[in-house]
mmCIF file of C-alpha atoms in Angstrom:
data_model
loop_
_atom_site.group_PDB
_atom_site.id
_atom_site.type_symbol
_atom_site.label_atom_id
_atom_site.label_comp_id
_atom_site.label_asym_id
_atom_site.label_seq_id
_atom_site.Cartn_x
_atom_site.Cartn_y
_atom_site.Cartn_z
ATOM 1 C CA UNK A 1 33.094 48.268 115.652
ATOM 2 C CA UNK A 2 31.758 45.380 114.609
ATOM 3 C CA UNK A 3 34.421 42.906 112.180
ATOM 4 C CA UNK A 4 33.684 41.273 109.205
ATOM 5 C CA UNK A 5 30.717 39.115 109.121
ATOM 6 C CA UNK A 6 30.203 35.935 107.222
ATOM 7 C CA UNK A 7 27.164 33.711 106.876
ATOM 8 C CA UNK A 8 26.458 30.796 106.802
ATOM 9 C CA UNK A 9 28.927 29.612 109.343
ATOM 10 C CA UNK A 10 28.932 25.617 108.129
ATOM 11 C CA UNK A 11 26.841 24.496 105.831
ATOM 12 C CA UNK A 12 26.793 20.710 103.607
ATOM 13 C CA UNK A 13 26.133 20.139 100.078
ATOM 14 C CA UNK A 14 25.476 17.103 97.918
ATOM 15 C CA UNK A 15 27.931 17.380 94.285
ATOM 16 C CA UNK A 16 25.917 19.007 91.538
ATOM 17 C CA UNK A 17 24.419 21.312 93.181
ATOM 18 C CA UNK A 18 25.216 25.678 93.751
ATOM 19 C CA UNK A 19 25.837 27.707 96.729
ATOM 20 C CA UNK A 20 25.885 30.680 97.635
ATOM 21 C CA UNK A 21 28.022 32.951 100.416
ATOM 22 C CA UNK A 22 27.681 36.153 102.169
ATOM 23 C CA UNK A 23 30.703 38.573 103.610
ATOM 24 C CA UNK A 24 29.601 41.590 105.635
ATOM 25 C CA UNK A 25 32.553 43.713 105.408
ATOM 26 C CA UNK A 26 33.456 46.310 107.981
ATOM 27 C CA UNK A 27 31.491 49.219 108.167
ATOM 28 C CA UNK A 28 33.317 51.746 105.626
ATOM 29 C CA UNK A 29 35.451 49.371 103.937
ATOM 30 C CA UNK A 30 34.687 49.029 99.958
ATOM 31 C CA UNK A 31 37.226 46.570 99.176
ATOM 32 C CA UNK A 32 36.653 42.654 99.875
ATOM 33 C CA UNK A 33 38.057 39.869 98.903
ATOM 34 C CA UNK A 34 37.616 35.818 98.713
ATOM 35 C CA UNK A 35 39.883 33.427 99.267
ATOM 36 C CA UNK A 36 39.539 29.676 99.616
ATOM 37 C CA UNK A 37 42.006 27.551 102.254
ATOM 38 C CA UNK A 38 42.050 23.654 101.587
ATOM 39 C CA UNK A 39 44.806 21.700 103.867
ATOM 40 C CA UNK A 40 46.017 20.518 100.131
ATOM 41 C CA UNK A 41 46.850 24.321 98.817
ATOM 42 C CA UNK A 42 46.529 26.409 101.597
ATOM 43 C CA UNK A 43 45.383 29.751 101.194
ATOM 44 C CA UNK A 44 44.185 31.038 97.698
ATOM 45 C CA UNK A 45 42.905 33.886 96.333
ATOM 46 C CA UNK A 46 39.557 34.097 94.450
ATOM 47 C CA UNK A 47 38.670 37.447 94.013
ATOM 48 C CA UNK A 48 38.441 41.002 94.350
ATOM 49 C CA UNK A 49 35.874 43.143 94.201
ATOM 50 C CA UNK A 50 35.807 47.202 94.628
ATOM 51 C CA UNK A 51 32.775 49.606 94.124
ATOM 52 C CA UNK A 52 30.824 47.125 92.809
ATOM 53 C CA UNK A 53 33.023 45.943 90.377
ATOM 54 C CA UNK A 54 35.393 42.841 90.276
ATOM 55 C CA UNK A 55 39.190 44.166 89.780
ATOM 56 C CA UNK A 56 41.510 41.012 90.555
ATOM 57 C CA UNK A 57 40.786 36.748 89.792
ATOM 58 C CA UNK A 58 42.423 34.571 91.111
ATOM 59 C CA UNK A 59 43.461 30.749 89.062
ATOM 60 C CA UNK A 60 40.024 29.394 89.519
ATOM 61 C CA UNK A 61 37.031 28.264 87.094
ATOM 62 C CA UNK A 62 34.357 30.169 86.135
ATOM 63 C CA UNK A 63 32.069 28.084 88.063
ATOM 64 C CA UNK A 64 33.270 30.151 90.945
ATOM 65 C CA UNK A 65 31.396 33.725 90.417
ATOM 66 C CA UNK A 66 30.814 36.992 92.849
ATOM 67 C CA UNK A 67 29.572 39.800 92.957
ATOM 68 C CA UNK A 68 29.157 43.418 95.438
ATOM 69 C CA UNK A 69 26.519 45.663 95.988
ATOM 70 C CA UNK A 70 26.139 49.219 96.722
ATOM 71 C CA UNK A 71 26.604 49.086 100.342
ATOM 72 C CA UNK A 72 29.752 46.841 99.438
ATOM 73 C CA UNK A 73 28.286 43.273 101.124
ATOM 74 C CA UNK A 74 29.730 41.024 98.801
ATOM 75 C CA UNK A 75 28.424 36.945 97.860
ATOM 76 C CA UNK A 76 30.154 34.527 96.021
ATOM 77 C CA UNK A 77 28.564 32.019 94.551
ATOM 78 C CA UNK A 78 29.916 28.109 93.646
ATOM 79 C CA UNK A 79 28.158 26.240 90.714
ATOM 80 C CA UNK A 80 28.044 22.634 90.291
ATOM 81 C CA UNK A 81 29.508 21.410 93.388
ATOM 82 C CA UNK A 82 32.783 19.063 93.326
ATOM 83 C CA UNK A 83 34.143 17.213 96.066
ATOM 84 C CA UNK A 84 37.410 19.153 95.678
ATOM 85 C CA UNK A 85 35.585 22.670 96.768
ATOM 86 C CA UNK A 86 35.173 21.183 100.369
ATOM 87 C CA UNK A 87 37.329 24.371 101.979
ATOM 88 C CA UNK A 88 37.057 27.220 104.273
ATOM 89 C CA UNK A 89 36.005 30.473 102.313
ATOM 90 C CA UNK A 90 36.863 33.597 103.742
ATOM 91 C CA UNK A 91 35.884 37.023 102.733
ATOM 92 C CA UNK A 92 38.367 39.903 104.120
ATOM 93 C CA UNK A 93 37.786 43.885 103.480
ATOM 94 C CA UNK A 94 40.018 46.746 103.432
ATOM 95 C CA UNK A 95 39.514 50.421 103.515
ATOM 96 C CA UNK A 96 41.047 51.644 100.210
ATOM 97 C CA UNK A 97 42.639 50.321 97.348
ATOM 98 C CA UNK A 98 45.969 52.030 96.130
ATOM 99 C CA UNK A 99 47.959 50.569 98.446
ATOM 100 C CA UNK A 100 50.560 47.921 99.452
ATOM 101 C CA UNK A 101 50.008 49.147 102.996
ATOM 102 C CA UNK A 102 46.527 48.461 103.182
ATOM 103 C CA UNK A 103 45.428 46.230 106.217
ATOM 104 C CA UNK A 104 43.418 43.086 105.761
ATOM 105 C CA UNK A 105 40.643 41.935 108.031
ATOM 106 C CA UNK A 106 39.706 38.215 107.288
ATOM 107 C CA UNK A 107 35.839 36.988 108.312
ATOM 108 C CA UNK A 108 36.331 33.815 110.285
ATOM 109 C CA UNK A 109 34.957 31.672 107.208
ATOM 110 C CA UNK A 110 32.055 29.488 105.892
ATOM 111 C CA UNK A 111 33.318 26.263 106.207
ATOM 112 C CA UNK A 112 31.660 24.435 102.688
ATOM 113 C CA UNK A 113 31.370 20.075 103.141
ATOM 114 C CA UNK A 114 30.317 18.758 99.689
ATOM 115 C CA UNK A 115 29.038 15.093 99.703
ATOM 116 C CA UNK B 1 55.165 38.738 92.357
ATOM 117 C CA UNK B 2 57.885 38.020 94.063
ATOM 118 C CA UNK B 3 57.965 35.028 96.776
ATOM 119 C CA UNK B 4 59.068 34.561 100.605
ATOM 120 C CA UNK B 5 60.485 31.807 102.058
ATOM 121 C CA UNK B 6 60.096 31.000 106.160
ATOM 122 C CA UNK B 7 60.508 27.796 107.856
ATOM 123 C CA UNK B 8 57.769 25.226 108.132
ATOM 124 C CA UNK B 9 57.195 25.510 112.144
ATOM 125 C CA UNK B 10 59.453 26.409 115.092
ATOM 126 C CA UNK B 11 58.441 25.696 118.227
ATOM 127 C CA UNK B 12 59.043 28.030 121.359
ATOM 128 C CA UNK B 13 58.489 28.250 125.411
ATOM 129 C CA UNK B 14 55.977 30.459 127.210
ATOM 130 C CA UNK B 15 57.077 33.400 128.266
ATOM 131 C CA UNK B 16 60.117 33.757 126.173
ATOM 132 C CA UNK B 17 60.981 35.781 123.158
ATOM 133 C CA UNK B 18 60.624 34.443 119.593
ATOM 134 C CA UNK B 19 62.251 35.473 115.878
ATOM 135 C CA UNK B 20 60.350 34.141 113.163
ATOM 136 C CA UNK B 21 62.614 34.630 110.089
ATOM 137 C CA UNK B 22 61.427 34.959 106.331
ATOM 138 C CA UNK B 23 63.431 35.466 103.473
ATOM 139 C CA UNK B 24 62.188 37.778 100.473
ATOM 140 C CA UNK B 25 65.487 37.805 98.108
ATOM 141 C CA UNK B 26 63.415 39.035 95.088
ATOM 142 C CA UNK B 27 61.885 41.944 96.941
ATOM 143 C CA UNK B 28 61.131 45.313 94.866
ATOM 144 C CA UNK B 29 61.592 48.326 96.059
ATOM 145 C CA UNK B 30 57.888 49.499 96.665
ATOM 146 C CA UNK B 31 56.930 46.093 98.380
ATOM 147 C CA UNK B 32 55.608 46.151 101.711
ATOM 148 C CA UNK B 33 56.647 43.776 104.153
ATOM 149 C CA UNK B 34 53.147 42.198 105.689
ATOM 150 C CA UNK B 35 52.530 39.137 108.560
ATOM 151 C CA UNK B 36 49.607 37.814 109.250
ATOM 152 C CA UNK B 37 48.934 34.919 111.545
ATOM 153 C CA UNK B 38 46.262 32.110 111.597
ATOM 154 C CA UNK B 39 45.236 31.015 115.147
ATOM 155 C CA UNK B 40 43.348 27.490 114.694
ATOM 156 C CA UNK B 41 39.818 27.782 113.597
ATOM 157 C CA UNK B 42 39.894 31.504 112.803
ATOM 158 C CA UNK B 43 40.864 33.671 109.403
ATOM 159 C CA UNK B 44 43.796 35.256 109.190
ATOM 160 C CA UNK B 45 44.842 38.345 111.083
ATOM 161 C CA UNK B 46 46.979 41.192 110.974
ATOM 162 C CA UNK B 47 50.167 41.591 112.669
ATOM 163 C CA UNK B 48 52.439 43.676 111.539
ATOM 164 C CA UNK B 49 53.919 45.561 108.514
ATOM 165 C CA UNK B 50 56.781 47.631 107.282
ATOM 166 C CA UNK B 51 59.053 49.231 104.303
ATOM 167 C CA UNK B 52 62.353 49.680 105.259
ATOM 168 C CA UNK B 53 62.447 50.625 108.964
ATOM 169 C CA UNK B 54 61.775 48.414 112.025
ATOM 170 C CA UNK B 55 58.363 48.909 113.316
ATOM 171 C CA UNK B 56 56.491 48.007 117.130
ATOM 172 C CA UNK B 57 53.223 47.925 117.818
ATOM 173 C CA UNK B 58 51.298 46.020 120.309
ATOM 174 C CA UNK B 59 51.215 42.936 119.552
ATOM 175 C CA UNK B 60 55.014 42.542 117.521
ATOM 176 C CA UNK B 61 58.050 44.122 116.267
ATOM 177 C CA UNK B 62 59.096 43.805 112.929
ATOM 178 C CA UNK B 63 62.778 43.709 111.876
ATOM 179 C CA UNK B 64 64.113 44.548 108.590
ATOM 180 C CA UNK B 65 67.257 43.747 107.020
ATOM 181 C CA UNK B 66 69.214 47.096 105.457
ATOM 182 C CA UNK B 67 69.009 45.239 101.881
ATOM 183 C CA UNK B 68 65.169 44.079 102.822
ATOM 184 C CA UNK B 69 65.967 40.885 101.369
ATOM 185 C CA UNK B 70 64.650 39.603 104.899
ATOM 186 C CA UNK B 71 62.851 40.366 107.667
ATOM 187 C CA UNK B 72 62.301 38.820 111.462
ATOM 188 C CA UNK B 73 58.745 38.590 112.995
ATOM 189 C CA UNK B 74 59.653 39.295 116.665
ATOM 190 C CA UNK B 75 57.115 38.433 119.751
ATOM 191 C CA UNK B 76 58.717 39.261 122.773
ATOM 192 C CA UNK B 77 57.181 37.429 125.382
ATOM 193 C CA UNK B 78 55.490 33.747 123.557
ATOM 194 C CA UNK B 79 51.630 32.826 125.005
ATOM 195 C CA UNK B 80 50.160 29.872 124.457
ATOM 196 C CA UNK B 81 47.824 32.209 122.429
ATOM 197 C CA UNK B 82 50.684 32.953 120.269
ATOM 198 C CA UNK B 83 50.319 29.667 118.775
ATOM 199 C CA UNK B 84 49.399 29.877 115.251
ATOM 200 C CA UNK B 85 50.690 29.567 111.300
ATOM 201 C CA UNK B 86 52.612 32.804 110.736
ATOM 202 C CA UNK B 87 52.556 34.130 107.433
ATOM 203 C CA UNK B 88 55.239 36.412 105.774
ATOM 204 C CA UNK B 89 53.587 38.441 102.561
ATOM 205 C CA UNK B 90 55.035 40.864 100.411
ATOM 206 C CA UNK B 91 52.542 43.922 98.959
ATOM 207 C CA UNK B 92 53.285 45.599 96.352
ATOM 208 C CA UNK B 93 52.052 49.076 96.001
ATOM 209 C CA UNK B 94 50.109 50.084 93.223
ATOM 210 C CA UNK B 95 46.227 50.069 92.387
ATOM 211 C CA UNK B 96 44.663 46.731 91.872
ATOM 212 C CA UNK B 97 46.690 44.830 94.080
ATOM 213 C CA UNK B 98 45.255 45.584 97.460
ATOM 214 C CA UNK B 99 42.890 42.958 98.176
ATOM 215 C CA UNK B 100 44.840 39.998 96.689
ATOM 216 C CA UNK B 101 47.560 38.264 99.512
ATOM 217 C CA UNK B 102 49.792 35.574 98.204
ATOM 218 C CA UNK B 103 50.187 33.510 100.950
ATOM 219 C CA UNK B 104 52.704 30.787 101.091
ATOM 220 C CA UNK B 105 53.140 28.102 103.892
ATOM 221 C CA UNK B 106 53.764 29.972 106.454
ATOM 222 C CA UNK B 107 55.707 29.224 110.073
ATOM 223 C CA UNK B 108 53.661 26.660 112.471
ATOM 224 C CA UNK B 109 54.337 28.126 115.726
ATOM 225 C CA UNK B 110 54.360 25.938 118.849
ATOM 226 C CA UNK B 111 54.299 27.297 122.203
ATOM 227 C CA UNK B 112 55.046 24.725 125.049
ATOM 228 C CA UNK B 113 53.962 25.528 128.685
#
């Protein structure tokens, strides 16, 4: 079956200005998360989202936003672009929610340059 | 949530078998035991996870101490595909908590030819 999806790939930005990314989850699951990997603090988590509705955020600032729809895809979405959000985003879905044995599968990333 | 310690990077021949430790002293009693690994250029990926027995599958073994305050990421025969940032993560069980990983450093593994 096919894994989870994320668009675009690469992409560069200029500071100031928004972007938007897209996570294709695995067929079934209705749980995906963000996270954001910089070689400065590794791996972090951004968010959660479940049904359509966001149920764990990560230590980040509200310029940082998501959202899912009803066939769970999932965007996120960065405002006002710093240099510091230069990073590797990765979306990863799971099949259910309550519980600490759920599986992760990770996207292989959008990989965000901001000038 | 409670942490795990593992060392930075270990480095290990082809072919041979190698123990990736991780300590988790401040484990609770409904926390999972997950790894996940990082090959270069990819997201993470799944390896292995466990409670309070030792597990196999495929691609590892996981080894758990009695008192769970650590556990052993064991790949029995190192590739030079094996090379990757291994990360030990505890889950804890309970709703909400699914989707979030805390993931620490991790172990840089090095596979020489």
């Amino acid at each position: 079956k096919a894994g989870v999806t994320q668009t675009p790939r690469y992409l560069i930005k200029t500071r100031g200005q928004q972007v938007t990314l897209s996570c294709s989850p695995i067929s079934g699951h209705r749980s995906v998360s963000w996270y954001q990997q910089t070689p400065g603090q590794g791996l972090q988590f951004l968010f959660e989202y479940f049904s359509e509705t966001q149920r764990n955020k990560g230590n980040f600032p509200g310029r940082f936003s998501g959202r899912q729809f009803s066939n769970s895809r999932s965007e996120m979405n960065v405002s006002t672009l710093e240099l510091g959000d230069s990073a590797l985003y990765l979306c990863a879905s799971s099949l259910t929610q309550h519980s600490g044995a759920n599986v992760l599968t990770f996207g292989a990333g959008s990989r965000l340059t901001v000038l | 949530d409670a942490k795990t310690t593992q060392p930075n990077s270990m480095e290990s021949n082809e072919e041979e078998p190698v123990h990736l430790p991780c300590n988790h002293s401040t484990i609770s009693g409904t926390d999972y035991i997950h790894w996940y690994r990082q090959l270069p250029s990819q997201g993470p990926e799944y390896v292995i996870h466990g409670l309070t027995s030792n597990v196999n599958n495929r691609m590892a073994s996981l080894a758990i101490a009695e008192d769970r305050k650590s556990s052993t990421l064991i790949l029995h025969r190192a590739t030079l595909r094996d090379a990757a940032v291994y990360y030990c993560i505890l889950r804890p069980y309970g709703s909400g908590n699914t989707g979030k990983l805390i993931f620490g450093q991790g172990t840089t593994l090095q596979v020489k030819p």
